[in-house]
Coordinates of C-alpha atoms and ligand atoms in Angstrom, one line a residue:
M1 CA 0.0 0.0 0.0
N2 CA 1.3 3.5 -0.9
Q3 CA 1.5 5.5 2.3
E4 CA 0.7 8.8 0.6
T5 CA -2.5 7.6 -0.8
T6 CA -3.6 5.6 2.2
V7 CA -5.8 7.3 4.8
G8 CA -6.7 6.0 8.2
I9 CA -10.1 6.8 9.7
I10 CA -10.9 6.4 13.4
G11 CA -14.6 6.6 14.0
L12 CA -16.7 5.0 11.3
G13 CA -20.1 6.4 12.3
N14 CA -22.5 8.6 10.2
M15 CA -19.7 11.0 9.2
G16 CA -16.7 8.7 9.2
R17 CA -18.3 6.2 6.8
G18 CA -19.3 9.0 4.5
M19 CA -15.8 10.3 4.4
A20 CA -14.5 6.8 3.8
Q21 CA -16.8 6.5 0.7
T22 CA -15.5 9.8 -0.6
F23 CA -11.8 8.8 -0.2
L24 CA -12.4 5.5 -1.9
R25 CA -14.1 7.2 -4.8
E26 CA -11.1 9.6 -5.0
H27 CA -8.8 6.6 -5.3
F28 CA -7.3 6.6 -1.8
D29 CA -6.9 3.3 0.1
V30 CA -8.9 3.5 3.4
V31 CA -8.0 1.7 6.5
G32 CA -10.5 2.2 9.3
F33 CA -11.1 1.5 13.0
D34 CA -14.2 1.7 15.2
I35 CA -15.1 0.1 18.5
G36 CA -18.7 -0.6 17.2
L37 CA -19.2 -4.0 15.5
E38 CA -22.1 -2.6 13.4
Q39 CA -20.0 0.3 12.2
Q40 CA -17.1 -2.1 11.4
E41 CA -19.4 -4.3 9.3
A42 CA -21.0 -1.4 7.4
A43 CA -17.6 0.1 6.6
R44 CA -16.2 -3.3 5.5
A45 CA -19.1 -3.6 3.1
Q46 CA -18.2 -0.3 1.6
G47 CA -14.6 -1.4 0.8
V48 CA -12.8 -0.1 3.9
N49 CA -9.9 -2.2 5.2
V50 CA -11.3 -2.4 8.8
V51 CA -8.6 -3.3 11.3
E52 CA -8.8 -4.6 14.9
S53 CA -6.7 -1.9 16.6
I54 CA -5.2 1.6 16.4
Q55 CA -1.8 -0.1 16.3
A56 CA -2.7 -1.9 13.1
L57 CA -4.1 1.4 11.6
C58 CA -0.9 3.3 12.5
A59 CA 1.2 0.6 10.8
A60 CA -0.7 1.2 7.5
T61 CA -0.6 5.0 7.3
H62 CA 0.8 8.2 8.7
V63 CA -2.3 10.3 7.8
I64 CA -5.2 9.7 10.2
V65 CA -8.7 11.3 10.1
L66 CA -10.7 11.3 13.4
S67 CA -14.5 11.4 13.3
L68 CA -15.4 10.9 17.0
P69 CA -18.3 12.0 19.1
M70 CA -16.6 14.2 21.7
A71 CA -13.3 15.6 23.0
R72 CA -12.9 12.9 25.5
H73 CA -13.0 10.3 22.7
V74 CA -10.4 12.2 20.8
Q75 CA -8.1 12.4 23.8
S76 CA -8.4 8.7 24.5
V77 CA -7.8 7.7 20.9
I78 CA -4.7 9.9 20.8
K79 CA -3.2 9.6 24.3
G80 CA -4.9 6.5 25.8
E81 CA -3.5 3.0 26.2
G82 CA -3.0 1.5 22.7
G83 CA -3.6 4.9 21.1
I84 CA -2.0 6.9 18.4
I85 CA 0.9 8.3 20.4
E86 CA 1.9 4.8 21.4
H87 CA 1.9 3.5 17.9
A88 CA 2.2 6.3 15.4
Q89 CA 4.8 6.3 12.7
P90 CA 7.2 9.3 12.8
E91 CA 5.6 12.6 11.6
T92 CA 2.1 11.4 11.6
L93 CA -0.6 13.9 10.6
I94 CA -3.9 13.8 12.5
I95 CA -6.9 15.6 10.9
D96 CA -9.6 15.9 13.5
T97 CA -13.0 16.4 11.9
S98 CA -14.8 15.9 15.2
T99 CA -16.6 18.9 16.7
S100 CA -14.4 19.1 19.7
E101 CA -13.2 21.5 22.5
P102 CA -10.8 24.3 21.5
E103 CA -8.6 24.2 24.6
I104 CA -8.3 20.4 24.5
T105 CA -7.4 20.6 20.9
R106 CA -4.7 23.2 21.6
T107 CA -3.2 21.1 24.3
L108 CA -3.2 18.0 22.2
A109 CA -1.6 19.9 19.2
R110 CA 1.2 21.1 21.5
E111 CA 1.9 17.7 22.9
L112 CA 1.8 16.0 19.5
K113 CA 4.2 18.7 18.1
E114 CA 6.7 17.9 20.8
L115 CA 6.6 14.3 19.7
G116 CA 7.2 15.2 16.1
H117 CA 3.5 14.8 15.0
Q118 CA 0.9 17.2 13.7
L119 CA -2.7 17.9 14.6
L120 CA -5.0 20.0 12.6
D121 CA -8.6 20.8 13.8
C122 CA -10.8 20.4 10.8
P123 CA -14.5 20.4 12.0
V124 CA -16.9 19.9 9.2
S125 CA -20.4 21.0 8.0
G126 CA -22.6 19.2 5.5
G127 CA -23.8 16.2 7.4
P128 CA -23.5 12.6 6.2
A129 CA -24.7 13.6 2.7
G130 CA -21.8 16.1 2.4
A131 CA -19.4 13.6 3.8
S132 CA -20.3 10.9 1.3
S133 CA -20.4 13.4 -1.7
G134 CA -17.1 15.2 -0.8
T135 CA -18.9 18.6 -0.5
M136 CA -18.4 19.4 3.2
V137 CA -17.2 22.8 4.4
I138 CA -14.2 22.6 6.6
L139 CA -13.0 25.2 9.1
V140 CA -9.4 24.8 9.9
G141 CA -7.3 25.6 12.9
G142 CA -3.5 25.1 12.9
D143 CA -0.2 26.0 11.3
K144 CA -0.1 26.8 7.6
P145 CA 2.5 24.2 6.7
V146 CA 0.4 21.5 8.4
L147 CA -2.6 22.7 6.4
E148 CA -0.5 22.5 3.2
R149 CA 0.4 18.9 4.0
A150 CA -3.3 18.1 4.7
T151 CA -4.6 19.8 1.6
P152 CA -4.9 16.8 -0.8
Y153 CA -7.0 15.0 1.9
L154 CA -9.2 18.1 2.7
D155 CA -9.7 18.8 -1.0
A156 CA -11.0 15.3 -1.5
L157 CA -13.5 15.8 1.3
S158 CA -14.7 19.3 0.7
S159 CA -16.1 22.0 -1.5
K160 CA -14.6 24.8 0.7
V161 CA -11.8 25.0 3.2
V162 CA -11.5 28.1 5.4
H163 CA -8.4 28.6 7.5
L164 CA -9.3 30.4 10.7
G165 CA -5.8 30.7 12.2
E166 CA -4.1 28.9 15.0
S167 CA -4.8 25.6 16.5
G168 CA -8.2 25.4 18.2
N169 CA -9.7 28.2 16.1
G170 CA -11.4 25.7 13.7
H171 CA -13.3 24.3 16.7
V172 CA -14.2 27.8 17.9
G173 CA -15.6 28.6 14.5
K174 CA -17.6 25.4 14.3
L175 CA -19.1 26.0 17.8
I176 CA -20.2 29.5 16.7
N177 CA -21.6 28.0 13.4
N178 CA -23.6 25.4 15.3
L179 CA -24.9 28.0 17.8
L180 CA -26.3 29.9 14.9
C181 CA -27.7 26.7 13.4
A182 CA -29.3 25.9 16.8
A183 CA -30.8 29.4 16.9
H184 CA -32.1 29.3 13.3
L185 CA -33.9 26.0 14.0
L186 CA -35.8 27.7 16.9
T187 CA -36.5 31.0 15.1
T188 CA -37.6 29.3 11.9
A189 CA -39.9 27.0 13.8
E190 CA -41.5 30.0 15.6
A191 CA -41.8 31.9 12.3
V192 CA -43.4 29.0 10.4
A193 CA -45.7 28.2 13.3
L194 CA -46.8 31.9 13.3
G195 CA -47.5 31.6 9.5
K196 CA -49.5 28.4 10.0
K197 CA -51.6 30.1 12.7
A198 CA -52.2 33.0 10.3
G199 CA -53.5 30.5 7.7
L200 CA -50.5 30.1 5.5
E201 CA -49.4 26.8 4.0
P202 CA -45.9 26.0 5.6
A203 CA -44.3 24.7 2.4
D204 CA -45.5 27.9 0.5
L205 CA -44.2 30.1 3.3
I206 CA -40.8 28.4 3.3
N207 CA -40.7 28.8 -0.5
G208 CA -41.3 32.5 0.0
L209 CA -38.8 32.9 2.8
N210 CA -36.2 31.2 0.7
A211 CA -36.6 33.8 -2.0
G212 CA -36.3 36.6 0.6
S213 CA -34.0 37.9 3.3
G214 CA -35.3 35.7 6.1
R215 CA -33.7 32.6 4.7
S216 CA -31.0 30.4 6.2
A217 CA -29.6 26.9 5.7
I218 CA -32.4 25.8 8.1
S219 CA -35.1 27.2 5.8
E220 CA -33.4 26.2 2.6
V221 CA -32.3 22.7 3.7
N222 CA -33.6 21.4 7.0
F223 CA -37.3 22.4 6.7
P224 CA -37.8 21.0 3.1
R225 CA -35.6 18.0 3.6
W226 CA -36.3 16.8 7.1
V227 CA -39.1 18.7 8.8
L228 CA -42.0 19.5 6.5
N229 CA -42.0 15.9 5.1
N230 CA -41.7 14.5 8.7
S231 CA -38.6 12.4 7.8
F232 CA -36.4 13.7 10.7
D233 CA -33.5 11.6 9.4
S234 CA -30.6 13.9 8.8
G235 CA -28.0 11.6 10.5
F236 CA -27.1 14.2 13.2
T237 CA -28.4 13.4 16.7
M238 CA -29.9 15.6 19.4
Q239 CA -27.1 14.3 21.7
L240 CA -24.4 15.7 19.4
M241 CA -26.1 19.0 18.8
R242 CA -26.8 19.4 22.5
K243 CA -23.1 18.8 23.1
D244 CA -22.2 21.5 20.5
V245 CA -24.6 24.1 22.0
K246 CA -23.3 23.3 25.5
L247 CA -19.7 23.9 24.3
A248 CA -20.7 27.2 22.7
K249 CA -22.3 28.2 26.1
S250 CA -19.0 27.4 27.8
L251 CA -17.1 29.4 25.3
I252 CA -19.3 32.4 26.1
E253 CA -19.0 31.9 29.9
D254 CA -15.2 31.4 29.7
M255 CA -15.0 34.9 28.2
K256 CA -17.6 36.3 30.7
L257 CA -19.7 37.7 27.9
D258 CA -23.3 38.8 28.3
L259 CA -25.1 37.5 25.2
P260 CA -28.8 37.3 26.1
L261 CA -30.1 35.8 22.9
S262 CA -27.5 33.1 23.0
E263 CA -28.4 32.5 26.6
Q264 CA -32.0 31.9 25.6
I265 CA -31.0 29.6 22.8
T266 CA -28.6 27.5 24.9
S267 CA -31.2 27.2 27.7
S268 CA -33.9 26.0 25.3
W269 CA -31.6 23.3 23.9
A270 CA -30.5 22.2 27.4
A271 CA -34.2 22.0 28.5
S272 CA -35.0 19.8 25.5
E273 CA -33.1 17.0 27.3
K274 CA -36.1 16.0 29.4
D275 CA -38.5 15.6 26.4
I276 CA -36.4 14.7 23.3
P277 CA -34.2 11.5 23.5
D278 CA -30.5 11.7 22.7
Q279 CA -30.7 9.4 19.7
D280 CA -33.5 11.4 18.0
D281 CA -32.7 13.6 15.0
F282 CA -31.5 17.1 15.9
N283 CA -34.3 18.6 13.8
C284 CA -36.8 17.2 16.5
I285 CA -36.1 20.4 18.4
V286 CA -38.9 22.0 16.3
K287 CA -41.6 19.4 17.3
P288 CA -42.9 21.4 20.2
Y289 CA -43.9 24.1 17.7
G290 CA -46.4 21.7 16.1
F291 CA -44.2 20.0 13.5
G292 CA -43.8 16.2 13.0
E293 CA -47.3 15.5 14.3
Ligands
NAD1 P1 -21.5 8.9 15.3 O1 -21.8 8.7 16.7 O2 -22.4 8.4 14.2 O3 -20.0 8.3 15.0 C1 -19.0 8.3 15.9 C2 -18.3 7.0 15.9 O4 -17.1 7.0 16.7 C3 -19.1 5.8 16.3 O5 -19.2 4.8 15.3 C4 -18.4 5.3 17.6 O6 -18.5 3.8 17.7 C5 -17.0 5.7 17.3 N1 -16.1 5.7 18.4 C6 -16.4 6.2 19.7 N2 -15.3 6.1 20.5 C7 -14.3 5.4 19.7 C8 -13.0 5.0 20.0 N3 -12.5 5.1 21.2 N4 -12.3 4.4 19.0 C9 -12.9 4.2 17.8 N5 -14.2 4.6 17.5 C10 -14.9 5.2 18.4 O7 -21.2 10.4 15.1 P2 -21.2 11.3 13.8 O8 -22.6 11.8 13.5 O9 -20.5 10.5 12.7 O10 -20.3 12.5 14.2 C11 -18.9 12.4 14.4 C12 -18.4 13.8 14.8 O11 -18.7 14.7 13.7 C13 -19.0 14.4 16.0 O12 -18.1 15.2 16.7 C14 -20.1 15.3 15.5 O13 -20.4 16.4 16.4 C15 -19.5 15.8 14.2 N6 -20.4 16.2 13.1 C16 -21.5 15.4 12.8 C17 -22.3 15.8 11.8 C18 -23.6 15.0 11.4 O14 -24.4 15.5 10.6 N7 -23.7 13.8 11.8 C19 -22.1 17.0 11.0 C20 -20.9 17.7 11.3 C21 -20.1 17.3 12.4

Protein backbone atom coordinates (compact mmCIF):
# COMPACT_ATOMS: atom_id res chain seq x y z
CA MET A 1 0.00 0.00 0.00
CA ASN A 2 1.28 3.49 -0.90
CA GLN A 3 1.45 5.48 2.35
CA GLU A 4 0.75 8.82 0.63
CA THR A 5 -2.53 7.58 -0.83
CA THR A 6 -3.59 5.62 2.23
CA VAL A 7 -5.79 7.34 4.80
CA GLY A 8 -6.71 5.98 8.21
CA ILE A 9 -10.11 6.85 9.67
CA ILE A 10 -10.88 6.37 13.35
CA GLY A 11 -14.62 6.60 13.99
CA LEU A 12 -16.72 4.96 11.26
CA GLY A 13 -20.10 6.42 12.28
CA ASN A 14 -22.47 8.57 10.22
CA MET A 15 -19.73 11.00 9.17
CA GLY A 16 -16.67 8.72 9.17
CA ARG A 17 -18.29 6.21 6.80
CA GLY A 18 -19.35 9.00 4.45
CA MET A 19 -15.78 10.30 4.36
CA ALA A 20 -14.48 6.77 3.76
CA GLN A 21 -16.81 6.49 0.75
CA THR A 22 -15.48 9.77 -0.65
CA PHE A 23 -11.82 8.81 -0.17
CA LEU A 24 -12.43 5.48 -1.90
CA ARG A 25 -14.12 7.22 -4.83
CA GLU A 26 -11.12 9.58 -5.03
CA HIS A 27 -8.78 6.56 -5.32
CA PHE A 28 -7.35 6.58 -1.80
CA ASP A 29 -6.92 3.34 0.10
CA VAL A 30 -8.85 3.54 3.35
CA VAL A 31 -7.99 1.73 6.53
CA GLY A 32 -10.51 2.18 9.34
CA PHE A 33 -11.07 1.51 13.02
CA ASP A 34 -14.19 1.74 15.20
CA ILE A 35 -15.14 0.14 18.50
CA GLY A 36 -18.67 -0.65 17.23
CA LEU A 37 -19.24 -3.98 15.49
CA GLU A 38 -22.12 -2.65 13.40
CA GLN A 39 -20.01 0.26 12.16
CA GLN A 40 -17.12 -2.09 11.37
CA GLU A 41 -19.36 -4.30 9.27
CA ALA A 42 -20.96 -1.41 7.41
CA ALA A 43 -17.55 0.08 6.60
CA ARG A 44 -16.16 -3.27 5.47
CA ALA A 45 -19.12 -3.63 3.09
CA GLN A 46 -18.16 -0.26 1.59
CA GLY A 47 -14.62 -1.43 0.82
CA VAL A 48 -12.79 -0.08 3.87
CA ASN A 49 -9.94 -2.19 5.19
CA VAL A 50 -11.26 -2.37 8.77
CA VAL A 51 -8.57 -3.29 11.29
CA GLU A 52 -8.77 -4.56 14.85
CA SER A 53 -6.68 -1.90 16.58
CA ILE A 54 -5.22 1.59 16.38
CA GLN A 55 -1.82 -0.11 16.31
CA ALA A 56 -2.72 -1.87 13.05
CA LEU A 57 -4.10 1.35 11.60
CA CYS A 58 -0.92 3.27 12.47
CA ALA A 59 1.20 0.58 10.82
CA ALA A 60 -0.66 1.16 7.53
CA THR A 61 -0.61 4.97 7.33
CA HIS A 62 0.79 8.21 8.68
CA VAL A 63 -2.31 10.26 7.84
CA ILE A 64 -5.21 9.73 10.23
CA VAL A 65 -8.67 11.31 10.11
CA LEU A 66 -10.67 11.34 13.35
CA SER A 67 -14.48 11.42 13.35
CA LEU A 68 -15.36 10.88 16.99
CA PRO A 69 -18.30 12.04 19.12
CA MET A 70 -16.61 14.21 21.75
CA ALA A 71 -13.29 15.63 22.97
CA ARG A 72 -12.86 12.85 25.53
CA HIS A 73 -12.97 10.26 22.74
CA VAL A 74 -10.38 12.24 20.78
CA GLN A 75 -8.14 12.43 23.85
CA SER A 76 -8.39 8.72 24.54
CA VAL A 77 -7.76 7.70 20.92
CA ILE A 78 -4.67 9.92 20.79
CA LYS A 79 -3.22 9.57 24.30
CA GLY A 80 -4.91 6.49 25.79
CA GLU A 81 -3.46 3.03 26.15
CA GLY A 82 -2.95 1.48 22.72
CA GLY A 83 -3.63 4.87 21.14
CA ILE A 84 -2.02 6.90 18.37
CA ILE A 85 0.88 8.31 20.40
CA GLU A 86 1.90 4.80 21.43
CA HIS A 87 1.89 3.46 17.87
CA ALA A 88 2.24 6.34 15.41
CA GLN A 89 4.83 6.34 12.67
CA PRO A 90 7.19 9.35 12.77
CA GLU A 91 5.62 12.62 11.61
CA THR A 92 2.06 11.37 11.65
CA LEU A 93 -0.59 13.88 10.57
CA ILE A 94 -3.90 13.80 12.45
CA ILE A 95 -6.88 15.57 10.87
CA ASP A 96 -9.56 15.92 13.54
CA THR A 97 -12.96 16.39 11.90
CA SER A 98 -14.85 15.86 15.17
CA THR A 99 -16.62 18.85 16.70
CA SER A 100 -14.41 19.13 19.74
CA GLU A 101 -13.24 21.52 22.47
CA PRO A 102 -10.80 24.28 21.45
CA GLU A 103 -8.64 24.18 24.61
CA ILE A 104 -8.32 20.39 24.54
CA THR A 105 -7.39 20.60 20.85
CA ARG A 106 -4.69 23.23 21.58
CA THR A 107 -3.15 21.10 24.32
CA LEU A 108 -3.18 17.96 22.15
CA ALA A 109 -1.64 19.86 19.22
CA ARG A 110 1.18 21.12 21.47
CA GLU A 111 1.85 17.68 22.93
CA LEU A 112 1.83 16.01 19.51
CA LYS A 113 4.16 18.65 18.07
CA GLU A 114 6.68 17.95 20.84
CA LEU A 115 6.64 14.31 19.72
CA GLY A 116 7.16 15.24 16.06
CA HIS A 117 3.53 14.76 14.98
CA GLN A 118 0.94 17.21 13.65
CA LEU A 119 -2.69 17.85 14.58
CA LEU A 120 -5.05 20.02 12.56
CA ASP A 121 -8.56 20.81 13.81
CA CYS A 122 -10.84 20.45 10.81
CA PRO A 123 -14.48 20.39 11.98
CA VAL A 124 -16.94 19.91 9.16
CA SER A 125 -20.40 21.04 8.00
CA GLY A 126 -22.61 19.24 5.53
CA GLY A 127 -23.79 16.16 7.42
CA PRO A 128 -23.49 12.56 6.22
CA ALA A 129 -24.67 13.59 2.72
CA GLY A 130 -21.84 16.13 2.45
CA ALA A 131 -19.35 13.60 3.82
CA SER A 132 -20.29 10.95 1.27
CA SER A 133 -20.39 13.38 -1.66
CA GLY A 134 -17.13 15.17 -0.79
CA THR A 135 -18.86 18.55 -0.49
CA MET A 136 -18.36 19.40 3.17
CA VAL A 137 -17.24 22.82 4.36
CA ILE A 138 -14.16 22.55 6.59
CA LEU A 139 -13.05 25.18 9.13
CA VAL A 140 -9.35 24.77 9.91
CA GLY A 141 -7.25 25.63 12.94
CA GLY A 142 -3.50 25.05 12.89
CA ASP A 143 -0.20 26.04 11.31
CA LYS A 144 -0.11 26.80 7.59
CA PRO A 145 2.54 24.18 6.70
CA VAL A 146 0.39 21.54 8.39
CA LEU A 147 -2.61 22.73 6.40
CA GLU A 148 -0.53 22.47 3.22
CA ARG A 149 0.36 18.88 4.02
CA ALA A 150 -3.32 18.10 4.72
CA THR A 151 -4.63 19.84 1.59
CA PRO A 152 -4.89 16.81 -0.76
CA TYR A 153 -7.00 15.02 1.86
CA LEU A 154 -9.15 18.08 2.69
CA ASP A 155 -9.70 18.82 -0.99
CA ALA A 156 -11.01 15.30 -1.51
CA LEU A 157 -13.54 15.79 1.28
CA SER A 158 -14.74 19.31 0.72
CA SER A 159 -16.07 22.03 -1.53
CA LYS A 160 -14.61 24.79 0.67
CA VAL A 161 -11.78 24.97 3.20
CA VAL A 162 -11.51 28.07 5.41
CA HIS A 163 -8.38 28.59 7.52
CA LEU A 164 -9.29 30.44 10.73
CA GLY A 165 -5.79 30.71 12.17
CA GLU A 166 -4.05 28.94 15.01
CA SER A 167 -4.81 25.55 16.51
CA GLY A 168 -8.24 25.38 18.17
CA ASN A 169 -9.70 28.20 16.05
CA GLY A 170 -11.39 25.72 13.72
CA HIS A 171 -13.26 24.32 16.69
CA VAL A 172 -14.17 27.81 17.93
CA GLY A 173 -15.58 28.62 14.47
CA LYS A 174 -17.56 25.39 14.35
CA LEU A 175 -19.13 25.98 17.78
CA ILE A 176 -20.19 29.46 16.67
CA ASN A 177 -21.61 28.00 13.42
CA ASN A 178 -23.62 25.41 15.33
CA LEU A 179 -24.87 27.98 17.84
CA LEU A 180 -26.31 29.90 14.88
CA CYS A 181 -27.73 26.71 13.40
CA ALA A 182 -29.34 25.91 16.80
CA ALA A 183 -30.80 29.43 16.88
CA HIS A 184 -32.10 29.27 13.31
CA LEU A 185 -33.93 26.02 14.02
CA LEU A 186 -35.83 27.70 16.86
CA THR A 187 -36.47 31.02 15.11
CA THR A 188 -37.57 29.34 11.87
CA ALA A 189 -39.87 26.97 13.80
CA GLU A 190 -41.47 29.96 15.56
CA ALA A 191 -41.80 31.87 12.29
CA VAL A 192 -43.42 29.01 10.38
CA ALA A 193 -45.71 28.22 13.34
CA LEU A 194 -46.77 31.88 13.25
CA GLY A 195 -47.48 31.64 9.52
CA LYS A 196 -49.50 28.45 10.04
CA LYS A 197 -51.64 30.13 12.69
CA ALA A 198 -52.22 33.02 10.29
CA GLY A 199 -53.52 30.54 7.69
CA LEU A 200 -50.45 30.11 5.48
CA GLU A 201 -49.35 26.79 4.02
CA PRO A 202 -45.91 25.99 5.63
CA ALA A 203 -44.34 24.73 2.37
CA ASP A 204 -45.48 27.87 0.52
CA LEU A 205 -44.20 30.11 3.31
CA ILE A 206 -40.80 28.36 3.30
CA ASN A 207 -40.71 28.82 -0.45
CA GLY A 208 -41.33 32.54 -0.01
CA LEU A 209 -38.82 32.92 2.83
CA ASN A 210 -36.17 31.17 0.75
CA ALA A 211 -36.62 33.79 -1.96
CA GLY A 212 -36.30 36.58 0.60
CA SER A 213 -33.96 37.90 3.27
CA GLY A 214 -35.32 35.74 6.10
CA ARG A 215 -33.74 32.58 4.70
CA SER A 216 -31.00 30.43 6.24
CA ALA A 217 -29.62 26.93 5.74
CA ILE A 218 -32.40 25.82 8.09
CA SER A 219 -35.14 27.21 5.84
CA GLU A 220 -33.36 26.19 2.64
CA VAL A 221 -32.27 22.69 3.65
CA ASN A 222 -33.63 21.44 6.98
CA PHE A 223 -37.29 22.41 6.65
CA PRO A 224 -37.81 21.03 3.12
CA ARG A 225 -35.59 17.97 3.59
CA TRP A 226 -36.26 16.79 7.14
CA VAL A 227 -39.08 18.75 8.83
CA LEU A 228 -42.03 19.45 6.53
CA ASN A 229 -41.96 15.90 5.12
CA ASN A 230 -41.71 14.46 8.67
CA SER A 231 -38.63 12.42 7.80
CA PHE A 232 -36.42 13.69 10.66
CA ASP A 233 -33.52 11.55 9.40
CA SER A 234 -30.59 13.93 8.82
CA GLY A 235 -28.04 11.62 10.48
CA PHE A 236 -27.14 14.16 13.20
CA THR A 237 -28.45 13.40 16.67
CA MET A 238 -29.90 15.55 19.44
CA GLN A 239 -27.10 14.30 21.69
CA LEU A 240 -24.36 15.65 19.41
CA MET A 241 -26.11 18.97 18.77
CA ARG A 242 -26.79 19.45 22.51
CA LYS A 243 -23.07 18.83 23.07
CA ASP A 244 -22.16 21.55 20.54
CA VAL A 245 -24.62 24.06 22.03
CA LYS A 246 -23.28 23.33 25.52
CA LEU A 247 -19.71 23.89 24.30
CA ALA A 248 -20.74 27.20 22.70
CA LYS A 249 -22.27 28.20 26.05
CA SER A 250 -18.98 27.35 27.82
CA LEU A 251 -17.08 29.45 25.29
CA ILE A 252 -19.31 32.45 26.11
CA GLU A 253 -19.00 31.85 29.86
CA ASP A 254 -15.22 31.42 29.74
CA MET A 255 -14.98 34.91 28.24
CA LYS A 256 -17.56 36.28 30.71
CA LEU A 257 -19.65 37.68 27.87
CA ASP A 258 -23.25 38.77 28.29
CA LEU A 259 -25.11 37.51 25.18
CA PRO A 260 -28.80 37.33 26.13
CA LEU A 261 -30.11 35.80 22.90
CA SER A 262 -27.46 33.09 22.96
CA GLU A 263 -28.39 32.46 26.60
CA GLN A 264 -32.01 31.89 25.60
CA ILE A 265 -31.05 29.56 22.76
CA THR A 266 -28.62 27.50 24.85
CA SER A 267 -31.21 27.22 27.67
CA SER A 268 -33.90 25.98 25.25
CA TRP A 269 -31.57 23.30 23.90
CA ALA A 270 -30.51 22.24 27.41
CA ALA A 271 -34.17 22.03 28.50
CA SER A 272 -34.99 19.77 25.54
CA GLU A 273 -33.08 16.98 27.26
CA LYS A 274 -36.13 16.04 29.36
CA ASP A 275 -38.47 15.58 26.37
CA ILE A 276 -36.36 14.66 23.34
CA PRO A 277 -34.18 11.53 23.54
CA ASP A 278 -30.45 11.67 22.71
CA GLN A 279 -30.73 9.41 19.67
CA ASP A 280 -33.52 11.43 17.98
CA ASP A 281 -32.66 13.58 14.98
CA PHE A 282 -31.53 17.11 15.93
CA ASN A 283 -34.34 18.63 13.85
CA CYS A 284 -36.78 17.25 16.46
CA ILE A 285 -36.13 20.45 18.45
CA VAL A 286 -38.88 22.02 16.27
CA LYS A 287 -41.55 19.44 17.25
CA PRO A 288 -42.94 21.41 20.23
CA TYR A 289 -43.91 24.12 17.70
CA GLY A 290 -46.37 21.71 16.07
CA PHE A 291 -44.20 19.99 13.47
CA GLY A 292 -43.85 16.24 12.97
CA GLU A 293 -47.32 15.46 14.33
P1 LIG B 1 -21.48 8.87 15.27
O1 LIG B 1 -21.85 8.66 16.68
O2 LIG B 1 -22.38 8.37 14.19
O3 LIG B 1 -20.01 8.27 14.98
C1 LIG B 1 -18.96 8.31 15.91
C2 LIG B 1 -18.26 6.95 15.86
O4 LIG B 1 -17.11 6.99 16.72
C3 LIG B 1 -19.13 5.78 16.32
O5 LIG B 1 -19.22 4.83 15.29
C4 LIG B 1 -18.40 5.25 17.55
O6 LIG B 1 -18.49 3.84 17.70
C5 LIG B 1 -16.97 5.67 17.26
N1 LIG B 1 -16.11 5.73 18.44
C6 LIG B 1 -16.36 6.24 19.66
N2 LIG B 1 -15.30 6.08 20.47
C7 LIG B 1 -14.35 5.43 19.74
C8 LIG B 1 -13.03 4.99 20.01
N3 LIG B 1 -12.49 5.15 21.22
N4 LIG B 1 -12.35 4.37 19.02
C9 LIG B 1 -12.91 4.19 17.80
N5 LIG B 1 -14.15 4.59 17.47
C10 LIG B 1 -14.86 5.20 18.44
O7 LIG B 1 -21.24 10.45 15.12
P2 LIG B 1 -21.22 11.30 13.76
O8 LIG B 1 -22.60 11.82 13.52
O9 LIG B 1 -20.51 10.53 12.72
O10 LIG B 1 -20.33 12.53 14.25
C11 LIG B 1 -18.92 12.45 14.41
C12 LIG B 1 -18.39 13.83 14.76
O11 LIG B 1 -18.69 14.75 13.68
C13 LIG B 1 -19.03 14.43 16.01
O12 LIG B 1 -18.07 15.18 16.73
C14 LIG B 1 -20.13 15.34 15.46
O13 LIG B 1 -20.45 16.39 16.36
C15 LIG B 1 -19.47 15.83 14.19
N6 LIG B 1 -20.41 16.22 13.11
C16 LIG B 1 -21.49 15.44 12.80
C17 LIG B 1 -22.34 15.81 11.76
C18 LIG B 1 -23.56 15.00 11.38
O14 LIG B 1 -24.39 15.51 10.61
N7 LIG B 1 -23.70 13.76 11.83
C19 LIG B 1 -22.08 16.98 11.03
C20 LIG B 1 -20.95 17.74 11.35
C21 LIG B 1 -20.13 17.35 12.39
